[in-house]
GROMACS .gro file of C-alpha atoms in nm:
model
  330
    1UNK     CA    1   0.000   0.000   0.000
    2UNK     CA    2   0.123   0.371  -0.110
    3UNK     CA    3  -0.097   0.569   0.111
    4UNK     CA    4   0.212   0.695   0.329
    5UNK     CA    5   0.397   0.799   0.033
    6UNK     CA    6   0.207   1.124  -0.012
    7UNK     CA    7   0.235   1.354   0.273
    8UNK     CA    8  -0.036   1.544   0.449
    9UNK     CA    9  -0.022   1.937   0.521
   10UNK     CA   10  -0.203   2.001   0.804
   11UNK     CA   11  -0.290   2.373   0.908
   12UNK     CA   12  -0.580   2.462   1.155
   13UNK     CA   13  -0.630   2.841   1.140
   14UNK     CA   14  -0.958   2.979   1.315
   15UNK     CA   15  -1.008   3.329   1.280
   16UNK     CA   16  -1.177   3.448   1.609
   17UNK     CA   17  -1.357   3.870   1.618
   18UNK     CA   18  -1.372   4.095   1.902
   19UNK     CA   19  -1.542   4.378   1.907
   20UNK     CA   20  -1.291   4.615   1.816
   21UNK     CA   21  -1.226   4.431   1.480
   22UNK     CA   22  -0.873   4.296   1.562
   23UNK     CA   23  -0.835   3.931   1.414
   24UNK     CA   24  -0.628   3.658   1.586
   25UNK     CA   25  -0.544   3.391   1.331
   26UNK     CA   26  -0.422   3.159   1.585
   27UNK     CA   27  -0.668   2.959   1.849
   28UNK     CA   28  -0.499   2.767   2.146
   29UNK     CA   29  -0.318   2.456   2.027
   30UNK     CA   30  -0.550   2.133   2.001
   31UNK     CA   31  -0.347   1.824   1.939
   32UNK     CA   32  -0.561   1.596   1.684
   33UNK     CA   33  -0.465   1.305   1.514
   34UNK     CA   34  -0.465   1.258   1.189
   35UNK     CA   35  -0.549   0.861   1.071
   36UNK     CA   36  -0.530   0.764   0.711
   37UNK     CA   37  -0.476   0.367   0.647
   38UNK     CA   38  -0.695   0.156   0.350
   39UNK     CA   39  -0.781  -0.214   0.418
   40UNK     CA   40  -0.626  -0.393   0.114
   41UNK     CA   41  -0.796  -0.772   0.139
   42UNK     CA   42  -0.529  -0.997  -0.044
   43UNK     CA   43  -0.254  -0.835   0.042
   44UNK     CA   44  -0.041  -0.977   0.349
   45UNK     CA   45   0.092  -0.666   0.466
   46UNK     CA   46  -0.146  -0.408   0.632
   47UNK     CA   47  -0.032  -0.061   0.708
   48UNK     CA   48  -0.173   0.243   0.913
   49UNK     CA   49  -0.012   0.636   0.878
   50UNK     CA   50  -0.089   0.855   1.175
   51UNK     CA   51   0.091   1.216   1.231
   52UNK     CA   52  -0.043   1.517   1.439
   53UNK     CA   53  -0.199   1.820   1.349
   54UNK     CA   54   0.045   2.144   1.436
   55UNK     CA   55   0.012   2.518   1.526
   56UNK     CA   56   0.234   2.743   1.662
   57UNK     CA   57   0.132   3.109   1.714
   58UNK     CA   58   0.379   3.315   1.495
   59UNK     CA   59   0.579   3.052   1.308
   60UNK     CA   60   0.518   2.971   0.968
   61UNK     CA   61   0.369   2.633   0.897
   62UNK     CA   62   0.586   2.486   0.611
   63UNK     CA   63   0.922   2.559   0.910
   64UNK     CA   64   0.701   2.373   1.168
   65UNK     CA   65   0.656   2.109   0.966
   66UNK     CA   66   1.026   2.056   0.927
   67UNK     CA   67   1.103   1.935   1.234
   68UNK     CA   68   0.978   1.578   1.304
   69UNK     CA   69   0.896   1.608   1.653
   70UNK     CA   70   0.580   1.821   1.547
   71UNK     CA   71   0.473   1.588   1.273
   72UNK     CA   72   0.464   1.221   1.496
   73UNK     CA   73   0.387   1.058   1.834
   74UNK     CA   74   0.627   0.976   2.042
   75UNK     CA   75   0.379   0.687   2.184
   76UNK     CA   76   0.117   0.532   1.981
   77UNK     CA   77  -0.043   0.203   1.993
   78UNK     CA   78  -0.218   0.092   1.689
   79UNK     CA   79  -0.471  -0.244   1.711
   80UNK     CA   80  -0.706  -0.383   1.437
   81UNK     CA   81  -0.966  -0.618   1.607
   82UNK     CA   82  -1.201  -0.858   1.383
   83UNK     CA   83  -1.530  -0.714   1.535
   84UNK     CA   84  -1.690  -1.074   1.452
   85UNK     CA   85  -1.418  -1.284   1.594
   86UNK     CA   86  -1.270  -1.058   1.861
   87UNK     CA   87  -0.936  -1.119   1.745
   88UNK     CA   88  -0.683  -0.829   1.803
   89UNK     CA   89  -0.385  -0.726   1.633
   90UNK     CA   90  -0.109  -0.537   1.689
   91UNK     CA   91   0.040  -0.284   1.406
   92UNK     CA   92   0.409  -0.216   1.468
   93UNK     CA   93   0.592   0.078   1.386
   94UNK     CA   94   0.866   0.122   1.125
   95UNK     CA   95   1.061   0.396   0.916
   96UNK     CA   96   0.981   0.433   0.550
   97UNK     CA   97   1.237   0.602   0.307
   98UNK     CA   98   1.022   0.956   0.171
   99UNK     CA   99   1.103   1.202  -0.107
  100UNK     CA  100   1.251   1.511  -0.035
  101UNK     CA  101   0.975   1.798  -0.042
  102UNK     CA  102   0.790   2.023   0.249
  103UNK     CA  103   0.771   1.791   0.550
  104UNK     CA  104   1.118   1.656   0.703
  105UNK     CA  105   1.256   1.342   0.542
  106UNK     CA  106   1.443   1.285   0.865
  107UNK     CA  107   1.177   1.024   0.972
  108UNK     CA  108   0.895   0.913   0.779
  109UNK     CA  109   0.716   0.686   1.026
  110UNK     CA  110   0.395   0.452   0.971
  111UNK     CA  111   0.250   0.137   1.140
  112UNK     CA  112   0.268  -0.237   0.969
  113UNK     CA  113   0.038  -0.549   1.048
  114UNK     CA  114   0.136  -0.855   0.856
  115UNK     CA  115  -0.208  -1.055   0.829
  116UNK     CA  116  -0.385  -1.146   0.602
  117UNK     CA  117  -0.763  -1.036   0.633
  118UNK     CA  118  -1.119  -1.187   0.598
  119UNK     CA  119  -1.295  -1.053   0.307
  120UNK     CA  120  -1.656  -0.944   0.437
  121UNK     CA  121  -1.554  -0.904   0.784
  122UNK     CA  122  -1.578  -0.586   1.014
  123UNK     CA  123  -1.281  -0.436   1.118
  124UNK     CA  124  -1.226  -0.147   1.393
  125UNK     CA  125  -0.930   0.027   1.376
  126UNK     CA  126  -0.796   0.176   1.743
  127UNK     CA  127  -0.509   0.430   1.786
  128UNK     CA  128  -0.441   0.512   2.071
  129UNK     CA  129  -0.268   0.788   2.282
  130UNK     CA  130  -0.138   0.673   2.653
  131UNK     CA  131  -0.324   0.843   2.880
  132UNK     CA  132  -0.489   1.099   2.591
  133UNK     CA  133  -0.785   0.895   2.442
  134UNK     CA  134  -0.839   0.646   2.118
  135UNK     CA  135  -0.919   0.735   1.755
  136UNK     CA  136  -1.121   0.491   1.619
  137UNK     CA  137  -1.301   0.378   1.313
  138UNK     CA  138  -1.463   0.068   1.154
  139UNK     CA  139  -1.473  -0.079   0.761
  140UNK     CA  140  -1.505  -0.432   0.620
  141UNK     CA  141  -1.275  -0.604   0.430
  142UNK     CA  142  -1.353  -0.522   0.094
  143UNK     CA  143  -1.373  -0.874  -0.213
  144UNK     CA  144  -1.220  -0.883  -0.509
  145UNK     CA  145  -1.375  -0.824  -0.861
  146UNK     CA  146  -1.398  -1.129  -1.052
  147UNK     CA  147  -1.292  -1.108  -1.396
  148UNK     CA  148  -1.505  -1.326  -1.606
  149UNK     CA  149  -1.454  -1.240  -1.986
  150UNK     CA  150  -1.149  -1.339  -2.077
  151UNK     CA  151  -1.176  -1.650  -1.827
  152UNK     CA  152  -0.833  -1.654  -1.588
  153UNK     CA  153  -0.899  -2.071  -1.610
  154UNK     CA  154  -0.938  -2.083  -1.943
  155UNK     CA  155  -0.593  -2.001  -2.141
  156UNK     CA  156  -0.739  -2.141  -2.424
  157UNK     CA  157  -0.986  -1.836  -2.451
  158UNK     CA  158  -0.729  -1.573  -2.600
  159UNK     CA  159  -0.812  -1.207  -2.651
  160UNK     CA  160  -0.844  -1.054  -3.002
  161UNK     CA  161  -0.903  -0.723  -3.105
  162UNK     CA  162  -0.910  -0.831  -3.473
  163UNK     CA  163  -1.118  -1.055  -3.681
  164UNK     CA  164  -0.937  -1.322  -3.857
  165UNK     CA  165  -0.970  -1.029  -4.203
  166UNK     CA  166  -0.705  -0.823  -3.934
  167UNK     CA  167  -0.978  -0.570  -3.932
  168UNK     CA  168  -1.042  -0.382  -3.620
  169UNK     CA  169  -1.314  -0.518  -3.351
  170UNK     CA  170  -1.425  -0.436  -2.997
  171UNK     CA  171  -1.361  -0.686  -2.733
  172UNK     CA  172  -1.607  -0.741  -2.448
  173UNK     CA  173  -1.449  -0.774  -2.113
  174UNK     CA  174  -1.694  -0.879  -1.830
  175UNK     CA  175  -1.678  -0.879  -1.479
  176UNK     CA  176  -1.877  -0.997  -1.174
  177UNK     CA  177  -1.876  -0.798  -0.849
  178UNK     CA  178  -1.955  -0.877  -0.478
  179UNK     CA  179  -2.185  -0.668  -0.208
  180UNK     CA  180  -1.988  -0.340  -0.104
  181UNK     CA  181  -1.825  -0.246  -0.388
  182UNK     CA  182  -1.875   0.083  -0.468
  183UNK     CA  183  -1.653   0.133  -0.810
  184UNK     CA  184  -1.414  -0.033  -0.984
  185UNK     CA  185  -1.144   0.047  -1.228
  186UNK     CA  186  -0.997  -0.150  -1.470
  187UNK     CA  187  -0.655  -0.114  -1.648
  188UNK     CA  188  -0.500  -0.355  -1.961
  189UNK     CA  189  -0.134  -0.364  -1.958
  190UNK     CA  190   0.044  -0.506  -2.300
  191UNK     CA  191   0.376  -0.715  -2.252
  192UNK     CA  192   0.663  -0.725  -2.479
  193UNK     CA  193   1.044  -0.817  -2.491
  194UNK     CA  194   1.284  -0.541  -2.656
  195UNK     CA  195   1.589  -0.799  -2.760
  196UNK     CA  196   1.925  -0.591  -2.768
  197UNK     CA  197   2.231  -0.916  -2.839
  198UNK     CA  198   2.140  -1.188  -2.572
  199UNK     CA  199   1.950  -0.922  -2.316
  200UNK     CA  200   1.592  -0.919  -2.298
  201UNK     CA  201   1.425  -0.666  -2.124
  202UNK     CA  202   1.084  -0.669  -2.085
  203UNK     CA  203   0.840  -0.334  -2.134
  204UNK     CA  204   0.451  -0.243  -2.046
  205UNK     CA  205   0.249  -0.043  -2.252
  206UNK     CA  206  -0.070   0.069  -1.974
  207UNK     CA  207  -0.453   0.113  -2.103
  208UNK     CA  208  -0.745   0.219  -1.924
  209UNK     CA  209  -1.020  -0.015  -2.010
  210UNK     CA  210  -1.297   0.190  -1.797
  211UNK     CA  211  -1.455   0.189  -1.497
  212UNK     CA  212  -1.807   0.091  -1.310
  213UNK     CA  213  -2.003   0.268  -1.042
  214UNK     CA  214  -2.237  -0.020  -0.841
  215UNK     CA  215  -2.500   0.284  -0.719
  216UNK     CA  216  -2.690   0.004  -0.523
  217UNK     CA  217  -2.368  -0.170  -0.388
  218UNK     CA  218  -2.542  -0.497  -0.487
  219UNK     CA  219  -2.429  -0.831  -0.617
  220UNK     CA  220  -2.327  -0.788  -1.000
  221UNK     CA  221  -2.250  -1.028  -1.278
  222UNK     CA  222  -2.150  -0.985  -1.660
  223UNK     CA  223  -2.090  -0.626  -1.625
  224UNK     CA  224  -1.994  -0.581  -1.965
  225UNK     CA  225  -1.716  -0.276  -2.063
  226UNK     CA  226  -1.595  -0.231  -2.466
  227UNK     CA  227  -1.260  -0.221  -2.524
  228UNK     CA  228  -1.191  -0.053  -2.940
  229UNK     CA  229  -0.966  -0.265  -3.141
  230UNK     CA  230  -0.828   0.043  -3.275
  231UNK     CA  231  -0.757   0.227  -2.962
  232UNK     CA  232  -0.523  -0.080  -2.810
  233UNK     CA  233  -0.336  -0.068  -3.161
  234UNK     CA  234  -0.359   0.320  -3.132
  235UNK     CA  235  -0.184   0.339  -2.800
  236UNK     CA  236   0.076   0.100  -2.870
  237UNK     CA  237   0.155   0.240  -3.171
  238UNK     CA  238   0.226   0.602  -2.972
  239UNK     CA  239   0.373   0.449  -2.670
  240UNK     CA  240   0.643   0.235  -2.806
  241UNK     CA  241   0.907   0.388  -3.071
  242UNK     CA  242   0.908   0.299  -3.387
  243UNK     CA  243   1.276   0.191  -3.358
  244UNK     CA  244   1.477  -0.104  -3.537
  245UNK     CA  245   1.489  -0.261  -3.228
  246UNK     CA  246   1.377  -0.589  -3.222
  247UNK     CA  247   1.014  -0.648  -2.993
  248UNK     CA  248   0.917  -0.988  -2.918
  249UNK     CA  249   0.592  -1.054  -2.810
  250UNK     CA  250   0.564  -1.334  -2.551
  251UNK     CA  251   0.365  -1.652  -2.616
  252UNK     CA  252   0.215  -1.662  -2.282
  253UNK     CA  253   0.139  -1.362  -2.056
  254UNK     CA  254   0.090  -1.115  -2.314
  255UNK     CA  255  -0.155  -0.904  -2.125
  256UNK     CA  256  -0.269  -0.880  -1.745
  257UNK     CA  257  -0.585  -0.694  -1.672
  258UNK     CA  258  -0.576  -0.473  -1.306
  259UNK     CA  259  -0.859  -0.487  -1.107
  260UNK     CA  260  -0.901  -0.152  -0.813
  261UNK     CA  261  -1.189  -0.212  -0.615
  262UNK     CA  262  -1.336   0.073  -0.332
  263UNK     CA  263  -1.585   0.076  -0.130
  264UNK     CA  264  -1.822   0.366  -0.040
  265UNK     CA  265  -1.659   0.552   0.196
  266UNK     CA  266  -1.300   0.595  -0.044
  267UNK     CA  267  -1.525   0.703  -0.313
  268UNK     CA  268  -1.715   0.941  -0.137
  269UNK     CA  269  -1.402   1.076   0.006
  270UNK     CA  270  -1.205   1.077  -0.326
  271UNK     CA  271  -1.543   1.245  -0.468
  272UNK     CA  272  -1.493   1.544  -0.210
  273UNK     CA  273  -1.112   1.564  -0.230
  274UNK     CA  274  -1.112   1.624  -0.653
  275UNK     CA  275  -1.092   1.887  -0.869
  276UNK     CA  276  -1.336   2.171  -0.750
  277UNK     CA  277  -1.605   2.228  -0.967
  278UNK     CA  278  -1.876   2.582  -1.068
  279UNK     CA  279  -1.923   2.893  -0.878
  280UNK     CA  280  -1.886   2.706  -0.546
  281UNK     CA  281  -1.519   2.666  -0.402
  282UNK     CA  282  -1.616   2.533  -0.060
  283UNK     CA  283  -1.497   2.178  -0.045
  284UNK     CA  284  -1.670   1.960   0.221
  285UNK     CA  285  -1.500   1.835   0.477
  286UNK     CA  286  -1.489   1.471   0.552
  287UNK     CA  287  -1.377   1.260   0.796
  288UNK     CA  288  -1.501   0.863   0.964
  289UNK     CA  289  -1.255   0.892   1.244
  290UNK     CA  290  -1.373   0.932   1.572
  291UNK     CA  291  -1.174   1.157   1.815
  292UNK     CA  292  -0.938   1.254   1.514
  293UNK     CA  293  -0.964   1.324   1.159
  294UNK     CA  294  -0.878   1.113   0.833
  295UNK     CA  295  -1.009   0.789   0.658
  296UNK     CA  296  -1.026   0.417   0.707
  297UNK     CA  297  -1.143   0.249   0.439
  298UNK     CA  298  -1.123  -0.065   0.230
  299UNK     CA  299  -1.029  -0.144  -0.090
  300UNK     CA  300  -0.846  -0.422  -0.309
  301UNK     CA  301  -0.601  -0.502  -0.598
  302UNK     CA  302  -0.653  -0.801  -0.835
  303UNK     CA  303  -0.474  -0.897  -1.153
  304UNK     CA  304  -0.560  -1.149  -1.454
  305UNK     CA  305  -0.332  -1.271  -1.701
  306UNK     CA  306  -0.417  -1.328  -2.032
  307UNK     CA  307  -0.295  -1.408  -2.395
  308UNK     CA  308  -0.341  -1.178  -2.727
  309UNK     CA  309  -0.451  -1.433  -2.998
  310UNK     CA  310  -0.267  -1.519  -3.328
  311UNK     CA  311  -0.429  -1.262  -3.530
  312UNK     CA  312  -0.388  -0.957  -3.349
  313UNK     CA  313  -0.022  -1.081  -3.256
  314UNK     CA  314  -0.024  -1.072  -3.637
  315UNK     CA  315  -0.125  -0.719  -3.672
  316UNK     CA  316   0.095  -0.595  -3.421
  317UNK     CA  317   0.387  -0.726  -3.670
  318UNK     CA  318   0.236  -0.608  -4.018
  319UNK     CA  319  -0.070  -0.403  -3.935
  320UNK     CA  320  -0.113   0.001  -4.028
  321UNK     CA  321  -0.037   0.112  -3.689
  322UNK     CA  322   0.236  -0.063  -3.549
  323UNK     CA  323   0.406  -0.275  -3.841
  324UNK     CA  324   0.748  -0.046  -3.815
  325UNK     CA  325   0.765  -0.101  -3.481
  326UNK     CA  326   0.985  -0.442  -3.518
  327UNK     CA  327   0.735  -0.682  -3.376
  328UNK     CA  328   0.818  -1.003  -3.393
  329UNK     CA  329   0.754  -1.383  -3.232
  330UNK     CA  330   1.003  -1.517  -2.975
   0.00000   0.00000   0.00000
């Protein structure tokens, strides 16, 4: 999970009028924490970020935020209980590597629980301060979306984006989704080998294939989503140079479909948090934490691999778009 890798500026200003009109920008200091962590169902690694809000009267918020002591706990304890089961678990804390930029890259410090979750099951998340009081929030363990057009356990059932005249067709990928999801995104990454002597080094060229909002966060199957013929050719043929290179496209493996999955609560908070939109510049606040501010939510990663079929490997080597590229078969 990359949630920690993009850092948080925090600044509380609260404008307070007397009667004589003078302003003070700065209200008396209020620690609050500030929770941010994504249940990712699948993965065996679990991780939580927690820092402080900060406000010093008279000092300039991008200096205070340079010095680590005002951005972190000195004593936190982070637990993860399986509301159904009762089971408790205990994050521990570690030091991640962070780019340089307006916060202090002297420590970079987030929470780690290696367990595996239970999809469908409730989990409350508890961080808490000794002897200050516990933020806490709850969210389920978010399933997977199934991918069932082109079938993962059926190889045989190759993808083509050409009929067997190499002229252009759509493909219809189809998915099934579970209770809870909110949205999904899907993404089609193409696989090849650029040969230089005896090294082989293997490139990606990254698609969207589109997205699906489940309004009723029911039980979906064969949700169906168009892929253009054209449009894979299209972006290959701009992505990858034209060069005398040689490209060999793999036999097996030549495409993996990614799979993001969120539930409600990351979509209505990624919803508030985008690009402001009309006359109104207010953004809503949001927060699920309770006795601090931030988001726990749930989400998860999946990925399919697939094959391209004979006859669109075929016009990848000779077609319009991308036959001086140097395509070629292992």
């Amino acid at each position: 999970m990359k949630i920690f890798k993009n850092s948080l500026i925090i600044g509380f200003v609260i404008t307070l009028f007397s009667c004589d009109n003078e302003v003070d920008l700065n209200a008396e200091f209020i620690d609050t924490p500030v929770v941010f962590s994504l249940l990712t169902p699948g993965a065996d690694t679990q991780y939580v970020r927690v820092t402080r809000g900060f406000l010093k009267d008279g000092e300039s918020a991008i200096d205070l935020a340079q010095d680590p002591s005002n951005l972190y706990y000195d004593t936190l304890e982070v637990f993860l209980t399986d509301v159904e089961s009762g089971n408790v678990f205990t994050f521990n804390k570690i030091e991640v590597p962070k780019e340089p930029g307006v916060f202090s890259t002297e420590t970079n410090r987030v929470y780690m629980l290696e367990n595996q979750l239970n999809v469908g099951s409730e989990y409350k998340l508890d961080v808490t301060r000794p002897g200050e009081g516990t933020s806490t929030a709850t969210a389920s363990a978010l399933g997977q979306v199934e991918l069932d057009k082109p079938d993962p356990n059926r190889p045989s059932l190759e993808v083509s984006f050409v009929n067997n005249q190499l002229q252009f067709q759509s493909y219809d990928f189809q998915f099934n989704i579970g209770r809870n999801i909110a949205k999904f995104e899907a993404y089609l990454y193409f696989y090849y080998d650029e040969v230089n002597g005896s090294t082989k080094t293997r490139k990606e060229v990254k698609m969207p294939i589109g997205s699906f909002t489940n309004s009723n966060r029911e039980n979906l199957d064969e949700i169906e989503i168009f892929f253009p013929g054209d449009r894979f050719f299209r972006t290959i043929a701009n992505e990858v140079e034209p060069t005398s290179v040689k490209k060999e496209i793999p036999t097996d493996s030549t495409l993996m479909i990614e799979i993001f999955a969120a539930d409600e609560t990351l979509i209505f908070y990624q919803d508030l948090n985008g690009p402001i939109e009309g006359l109104a510049q207010v953004r809503p606040e949001f927060s699920n934490i309770e006795n601090g501010i931030g988001l726990f939510a749930s989400r998860s990663v999946v990925k399919y691999f697939t094959r391209l079929n004979g006859d669109s490997r075929n016009e990848l080597k000779i077609g319009s778009l991308t036959g001086n590229h140097n395509f070629s078969d292992p």
